[in-house]
Amino acid sequence: MTFNGRTLLVTQSVAILTVAKDFDFFYFVQQWPGSYCDSRRGCCYPKTGKPAEDFSIHGLWPNYVDGSYPSNCDSSNPFDDSKVSNLESVLQEDWPTLACPSGDGLKFWRHEWEKHGTCAESIFDERGYFEAALSLKKKANLLHALENAGIRPADGKFHTMGQIKDAITKAVGYEPFIECNVDSSGYHQLYQVYQCVDASASNFIKCPVYPHGRPCGTEVEFPSFSSASSRDEL
Ligand code: 5GP
Ligand code: 5GP
């Protein structure tokens, strides 16, 4: 058999088409610290002090369009704090840890890089992962979007899911997924906002699929963080 240029081209294209993609898009997930703290589990402020009353980053998570996702993709590329050392003060502001006991953030960032970031090594290295998330946070000012619609952090005040989703959709252009948790009195509250991001981690897109099975109920609270307490204060 002669192996001409055309055969080679066809063979190569088939090879490319049959290589599984490492992921299709990202969820960019931000958490509301007031809701993280106002739950039965409670929270601990980072060693660097109480974070500002603003949404903060939980993670940037590669996902497949069928709703499944890869995780812990490369144990040979563990988190190396020296690679983010000059980003640490920005990370402490925009990606603080609220888990107990109080930490400096490194454990949280390590977890997010190793579980999720390593699954998108085709587009960024460790430093690039954190930079991409920080830049997405700047692009979507969720607190501002909600405030523009008259939704401000306050205890005991309820909003419909429609009002919350509309406020964010208007500001960002695409409908987010809202995840709730439950406060100490059993009321649903806005806990996390998921936005979809293209496979280059730069632009928000319409979500190809939403996470399943975490319903919020129709009326949700957007609790204050300035009046919240950490476990150490209770
Ligand atoms: P939970 O079960 O608390 O909702 O999620 C636990 C963890 O699983 C999340 O923090 C995240 O690391 C991962 N996870 C949950 N749902 C999704 C999802 O839809 N996509 C991705 N990529 N990760 C998820
Ligand atoms: P994921 O749910 O992304 O798989 O895991 C989150 C992990 O990071 C959990 O082990 C959780 O205890 C830890 N963690 C540390 N700080 C925070 C925080 O501020 N928010 C959330 N959601 N998880 C945190």
PDB file of C-alpha atoms in Angstrom, residues 2-187:
ATOM      1  CA  THR A   2       1.278   3.459  -0.813  1.00  0.00           C
ATOM      2  CA  PHE A   3       0.952   5.956   1.981  1.00  0.00           C
ATOM      3  CA  ASN A   4       0.259   9.311   0.374  1.00  0.00           C
ATOM      4  CA  GLY A   5      -0.201  12.750   1.947  1.00  0.00           C
ATOM      5  CA  ARG A   6      -3.984  12.514   1.898  1.00  0.00           C
ATOM      6  CA  THR A   7      -4.080   9.208   3.748  1.00  0.00           C
ATOM      7  CA  LEU A   8      -1.784  10.669   6.375  1.00  0.00           C
ATOM      8  CA  LEU A   9      -4.025  13.719   6.811  1.00  0.00           C
ATOM      9  CA  VAL A  10      -7.124  11.571   7.236  1.00  0.00           C
ATOM     10  CA  THR A  11      -5.342   9.294   9.695  1.00  0.00           C
ATOM     11  CA  GLN A  12      -4.213  12.293  11.755  1.00  0.00           C
ATOM     12  CA  SER A  13      -7.696  13.883  11.837  1.00  0.00           C
ATOM     13  CA  VAL A  14      -9.261  10.640  13.013  1.00  0.00           C
ATOM     14  CA  ALA A  15      -6.618  10.429  15.723  1.00  0.00           C
ATOM     15  CA  ILE A  16      -7.394  13.987  16.894  1.00  0.00           C
ATOM     16  CA  LEU A  17     -11.151  13.361  16.866  1.00  0.00           C
ATOM     17  CA  THR A  18     -10.839  10.226  18.957  1.00  0.00           C
ATOM     18  CA  VAL A  19      -8.641  11.761  21.691  1.00  0.00           C
ATOM     19  CA  ALA A  20     -10.944  12.424  24.654  1.00  0.00           C
ATOM     20  CA  LYS A  21     -11.060  16.082  25.673  1.00  0.00           C
ATOM     21  CA  ASP A  22      -9.721  16.658  29.146  1.00  0.00           C
ATOM     22  CA  PHE A  23     -12.748  18.914  29.948  1.00  0.00           C
ATOM     23  CA  ASP A  24     -15.372  21.006  28.144  1.00  0.00           C
ATOM     24  CA  PHE A  25     -15.854  24.163  30.243  1.00  0.00           C
ATOM     25  CA  PHE A  26     -15.391  25.474  33.789  1.00  0.00           C
ATOM     26  CA  TYR A  27     -17.622  26.331  36.681  1.00  0.00           C
ATOM     27  CA  PHE A  28     -16.340  29.428  38.426  1.00  0.00           C
ATOM     28  CA  VAL A  29     -17.730  29.154  41.937  1.00  0.00           C
ATOM     29  CA  GLN A  30     -17.921  31.968  44.459  1.00  0.00           C
ATOM     30  CA  GLN A  31     -19.168  31.664  48.025  1.00  0.00           C
ATOM     31  CA  TRP A  32     -21.008  34.111  50.253  1.00  0.00           C
ATOM     32  CA  PRO A  33     -19.080  34.203  53.562  1.00  0.00           C
ATOM     33  CA  GLY A  34     -22.183  35.238  55.528  1.00  0.00           C
ATOM     34  CA  SER A  35     -23.865  31.950  54.542  1.00  0.00           C
ATOM     35  CA  TYR A  36     -20.762  29.808  55.081  1.00  0.00           C
ATOM     36  CA  CYS A  37     -20.525  31.152  58.632  1.00  0.00           C
ATOM     37  CA  ASP A  38     -24.254  31.219  59.410  1.00  0.00           C
ATOM     38  CA  SER A  39     -24.738  27.467  59.233  1.00  0.00           C
ATOM     39  CA  ARG A  40     -24.650  24.737  61.838  1.00  0.00           C
ATOM     40  CA  ARG A  41     -21.027  23.962  60.955  1.00  0.00           C
ATOM     41  CA  GLY A  42     -19.958  27.587  61.557  1.00  0.00           C
ATOM     42  CA  CYS A  43     -16.677  29.051  60.332  1.00  0.00           C
ATOM     43  CA  CYS A  44     -13.278  30.251  61.466  1.00  0.00           C
ATOM     44  CA  TYR A  45     -11.800  33.464  60.127  1.00  0.00           C
ATOM     45  CA  PRO A  46      -8.421  33.171  58.455  1.00  0.00           C
ATOM     46  CA  LYS A  47      -5.314  33.868  60.544  1.00  0.00           C
ATOM     47  CA  THR A  48      -4.943  37.076  58.549  1.00  0.00           C
ATOM     48  CA  GLY A  49      -8.255  38.427  59.899  1.00  0.00           C
ATOM     49  CA  LYS A  50     -11.958  38.618  59.053  1.00  0.00           C
ATOM     50  CA  PRO A  51     -12.456  38.887  55.283  1.00  0.00           C
ATOM     51  CA  ALA A  52     -14.349  41.774  53.710  1.00  0.00           C
ATOM     52  CA  GLU A  53     -18.122  41.503  53.268  1.00  0.00           C
ATOM     53  CA  ASP A  54     -17.914  40.309  49.668  1.00  0.00           C
ATOM     54  CA  PHE A  55     -18.232  37.113  47.656  1.00  0.00           C
ATOM     55  CA  SER A  56     -15.005  35.123  47.616  1.00  0.00           C
ATOM     56  CA  ILE A  57     -13.644  32.435  45.337  1.00  0.00           C
ATOM     57  CA  HIS A  58     -14.273  28.763  46.092  1.00  0.00           C
ATOM     58  CA  GLY A  59     -12.789  27.381  42.919  1.00  0.00           C
ATOM     59  CA  LEU A  60     -12.483  27.107  39.162  1.00  0.00           C
ATOM     60  CA  TRP A  61     -13.659  23.629  38.259  1.00  0.00           C
ATOM     61  CA  PRO A  62     -13.219  21.877  34.896  1.00  0.00           C
ATOM     62  CA  ASN A  63     -16.429  20.087  33.879  1.00  0.00           C
ATOM     63  CA  TYR A  64     -17.898  18.001  31.078  1.00  0.00           C
ATOM     64  CA  VAL A  65     -21.065  18.972  29.225  1.00  0.00           C
ATOM     65  CA  ASP A  66     -22.738  15.780  30.447  1.00  0.00           C
ATOM     66  CA  GLY A  67     -22.478  17.135  34.017  1.00  0.00           C
ATOM     67  CA  SER A  68     -19.666  14.861  35.167  1.00  0.00           C
ATOM     68  CA  TYR A  69     -16.213  16.159  35.949  1.00  0.00           C
ATOM     69  CA  PRO A  70     -12.584  15.049  36.205  1.00  0.00           C
ATOM     70  CA  SER A  71     -10.740  15.392  39.508  1.00  0.00           C
ATOM     71  CA  ASN A  72      -7.255  14.897  40.979  1.00  0.00           C
ATOM     72  CA  CYS A  73      -5.733  14.531  37.540  1.00  0.00           C
ATOM     73  CA  ASP A  74      -1.988  14.774  38.162  1.00  0.00           C
ATOM     74  CA  SER A  75      -0.427  13.680  41.427  1.00  0.00           C
ATOM     75  CA  SER A  76       2.989  14.435  39.936  1.00  0.00           C
ATOM     76  CA  ASN A  77       2.193  18.167  39.989  1.00  0.00           C
ATOM     77  CA  PRO A  78       1.337  18.935  43.637  1.00  0.00           C
ATOM     78  CA  PHE A  79       0.656  22.446  44.897  1.00  0.00           C
ATOM     79  CA  ASP A  80       3.866  24.411  45.344  1.00  0.00           C
ATOM     80  CA  ASP A  81       3.343  27.540  47.437  1.00  0.00           C
ATOM     81  CA  SER A  82       6.493  29.163  46.056  1.00  0.00           C
ATOM     82  CA  LYS A  83       4.692  29.434  42.693  1.00  0.00           C
ATOM     83  CA  VAL A  84       2.020  31.720  44.160  1.00  0.00           C
ATOM     84  CA  SER A  85       4.118  33.480  46.795  1.00  0.00           C
ATOM     85  CA  ASN A  86       3.701  36.926  45.267  1.00  0.00           C
ATOM     86  CA  LEU A  87      -0.035  36.362  44.758  1.00  0.00           C
ATOM     87  CA  GLU A  88      -0.658  35.452  48.377  1.00  0.00           C
ATOM     88  CA  SER A  89      -1.919  38.801  49.612  1.00  0.00           C
ATOM     89  CA  VAL A  90      -4.435  39.030  46.742  1.00  0.00           C
ATOM     90  CA  LEU A  91      -5.465  35.412  47.318  1.00  0.00           C
ATOM     91  CA  GLN A  92      -5.975  36.137  51.012  1.00  0.00           C
ATOM     92  CA  GLU A  93      -8.374  38.920  50.025  1.00  0.00           C
ATOM     93  CA  ASP A  94     -10.236  37.255  47.159  1.00  0.00           C
ATOM     94  CA  TRP A  95      -9.887  33.553  48.035  1.00  0.00           C
ATOM     95  CA  PRO A  96      -9.919  33.416  51.855  1.00  0.00           C
ATOM     96  CA  THR A  97     -10.477  30.199  53.782  1.00  0.00           C
ATOM     97  CA  LEU A  98     -13.345  30.067  56.269  1.00  0.00           C
ATOM     98  CA  ALA A  99     -12.978  26.439  57.337  1.00  0.00           C
ATOM     99  CA  CYS A 100     -12.047  25.563  60.910  1.00  0.00           C
ATOM    100  CA  PRO A 101      -9.513  25.621  62.409  1.00  0.00           C
ATOM    101  CA  SER A 102      -8.276  29.016  61.152  1.00  0.00           C
ATOM    102  CA  GLY A 103      -5.742  28.729  58.375  1.00  0.00           C
ATOM    103  CA  ASP A 104      -3.662  30.931  56.133  1.00  0.00           C
ATOM    104  CA  GLY A 105      -5.384  29.711  52.949  1.00  0.00           C
ATOM    105  CA  LEU A 106      -2.615  27.449  51.683  1.00  0.00           C
ATOM    106  CA  LYS A 107      -4.501  24.266  52.517  1.00  0.00           C
ATOM    107  CA  PHE A 108      -7.635  25.456  50.656  1.00  0.00           C
ATOM    108  CA  TRP A 109      -5.645  26.605  47.613  1.00  0.00           C
ATOM    109  CA  ARG A 110      -3.700  23.326  47.626  1.00  0.00           C
ATOM    110  CA  HIS A 111      -6.964  21.371  47.622  1.00  0.00           C
ATOM    111  CA  GLU A 112      -8.450  23.390  44.751  1.00  0.00           C
ATOM    112  CA  TRP A 113      -5.311  23.190  42.586  1.00  0.00           C
ATOM    113  CA  GLU A 114      -4.798  19.471  43.147  1.00  0.00           C
ATOM    114  CA  LYS A 115      -8.462  18.417  42.836  1.00  0.00           C
ATOM    115  CA  HIS A 116      -9.514  20.744  40.010  1.00  0.00           C
ATOM    116  CA  GLY A 117      -6.612  22.788  38.604  1.00  0.00           C
ATOM    117  CA  THR A 118      -4.526  19.746  37.664  1.00  0.00           C
ATOM    118  CA  CYS A 119      -7.357  18.658  35.360  1.00  0.00           C
ATOM    119  CA  ALA A 120      -6.801  21.683  33.130  1.00  0.00           C
ATOM    120  CA  GLU A 121      -3.012  21.583  32.783  1.00  0.00           C
ATOM    121  CA  SER A 122      -3.484  21.843  29.029  1.00  0.00           C
ATOM    122  CA  ILE A 123      -4.353  25.533  29.505  1.00  0.00           C
ATOM    123  CA  PHE A 124      -2.531  26.743  32.606  1.00  0.00           C
ATOM    124  CA  ASP A 125       0.123  25.947  35.158  1.00  0.00           C
ATOM    125  CA  GLU A 126      -0.455  26.418  38.903  1.00  0.00           C
ATOM    126  CA  ARG A 127       0.163  30.145  38.893  1.00  0.00           C
ATOM    127  CA  GLY A 128      -1.984  30.561  35.774  1.00  0.00           C
ATOM    128  CA  TYR A 129      -4.834  28.709  37.492  1.00  0.00           C
ATOM    129  CA  PHE A 130      -4.938  31.195  40.367  1.00  0.00           C
ATOM    130  CA  GLU A 131      -4.484  34.178  38.057  1.00  0.00           C
ATOM    131  CA  ALA A 132      -7.361  33.020  35.853  1.00  0.00           C
ATOM    132  CA  ALA A 133      -9.708  32.743  38.832  1.00  0.00           C
ATOM    133  CA  LEU A 134      -8.666  36.143  40.224  1.00  0.00           C
ATOM    134  CA  SER A 135      -9.275  37.766  36.878  1.00  0.00           C
ATOM    135  CA  LEU A 136     -12.738  36.151  36.532  1.00  0.00           C
ATOM    136  CA  LYS A 137     -13.668  37.477  39.959  1.00  0.00           C
ATOM    137  CA  LYS A 138     -12.805  40.989  38.788  1.00  0.00           C
ATOM    138  CA  LYS A 139     -14.995  40.537  35.699  1.00  0.00           C
ATOM    139  CA  ALA A 140     -18.086  39.537  37.670  1.00  0.00           C
ATOM    140  CA  ASN A 141     -18.771  41.749  40.637  1.00  0.00           C
ATOM    141  CA  LEU A 142     -21.657  39.755  42.111  1.00  0.00           C
ATOM    142  CA  LEU A 143     -22.175  41.959  45.151  1.00  0.00           C
ATOM    143  CA  HIS A 144     -22.472  45.005  42.943  1.00  0.00           C
ATOM    144  CA  ALA A 145     -24.890  43.179  40.617  1.00  0.00           C
ATOM    145  CA  LEU A 146     -27.148  42.281  43.539  1.00  0.00           C
ATOM    146  CA  GLU A 147     -26.918  45.725  45.125  1.00  0.00           C
ATOM    147  CA  ASN A 148     -27.901  47.326  41.816  1.00  0.00           C
ATOM    148  CA  ALA A 149     -31.117  45.322  42.037  1.00  0.00           C
ATOM    149  CA  GLY A 150     -31.698  46.436  45.636  1.00  0.00           C
ATOM    150  CA  ILE A 151     -30.555  43.091  47.113  1.00  0.00           C
ATOM    151  CA  ARG A 152     -28.248  43.901  50.011  1.00  0.00           C
ATOM    152  CA  PRO A 153     -26.883  41.656  52.756  1.00  0.00           C
ATOM    153  CA  ALA A 154     -29.400  41.735  55.603  1.00  0.00           C
ATOM    154  CA  ASP A 155     -30.615  39.225  58.151  1.00  0.00           C
ATOM    155  CA  GLY A 156     -34.270  38.214  58.147  1.00  0.00           C
ATOM    156  CA  LYS A 157     -35.001  39.638  54.698  1.00  0.00           C
ATOM    157  CA  PHE A 158     -36.089  37.273  51.896  1.00  0.00           C
ATOM    158  CA  HIS A 159     -35.785  37.436  48.116  1.00  0.00           C
ATOM    159  CA  THR A 160     -37.169  35.229  45.413  1.00  0.00           C
ATOM    160  CA  MET A 161     -34.776  33.086  43.394  1.00  0.00           C
ATOM    161  CA  GLY A 162     -36.063  34.923  40.334  1.00  0.00           C
ATOM    162  CA  GLN A 163     -34.942  38.282  41.726  1.00  0.00           C
ATOM    163  CA  ILE A 164     -31.472  36.975  42.553  1.00  0.00           C
ATOM    164  CA  LYS A 165     -30.953  35.198  39.235  1.00  0.00           C
ATOM    165  CA  ASP A 166     -32.235  38.187  37.232  1.00  0.00           C
ATOM    166  CA  ALA A 167     -29.898  40.588  39.018  1.00  0.00           C
ATOM    167  CA  ILE A 168     -26.826  38.485  38.191  1.00  0.00           C
ATOM    168  CA  THR A 169     -27.982  37.605  34.669  1.00  0.00           C
ATOM    169  CA  LYS A 170     -28.459  41.301  33.902  1.00  0.00           C
ATOM    170  CA  ALA A 171     -24.953  42.155  35.065  1.00  0.00           C
ATOM    171  CA  VAL A 172     -23.053  39.172  33.645  1.00  0.00           C
ATOM    172  CA  GLY A 173     -25.149  38.268  30.614  1.00  0.00           C
ATOM    173  CA  TYR A 174     -25.774  34.620  31.505  1.00  0.00           C
ATOM    174  CA  GLU A 175     -27.948  32.900  34.050  1.00  0.00           C
ATOM    175  CA  PRO A 176     -25.947  31.555  37.005  1.00  0.00           C
ATOM    176  CA  PHE A 177     -26.645  28.495  39.122  1.00  0.00           C
ATOM    177  CA  ILE A 178     -27.400  29.384  42.726  1.00  0.00           C
ATOM    178  CA  GLU A 179     -26.689  26.945  45.537  1.00  0.00           C
ATOM    179  CA  CYS A 180     -28.214  27.458  48.977  1.00  0.00           C
ATOM    180  CA  ASN A 181     -27.453  26.200  52.426  1.00  0.00           C
ATOM    181  CA  VAL A 182     -29.509  26.396  55.576  1.00  0.00           C
ATOM    182  CA  ASP A 183     -29.002  28.814  58.452  1.00  0.00           C
ATOM    183  CA  SER A 184     -29.199  27.935  62.128  1.00  0.00           C
ATOM    184  CA  SER A 185     -32.979  28.587  62.100  1.00  0.00           C
ATOM    185  CA  GLY A 186     -33.580  26.375  59.059  1.00  0.00           C
ATOM    186  CA  TYR A 187     -34.005  29.111  56.421  1.00  0.00           C
TER     187      TYR A 187
END
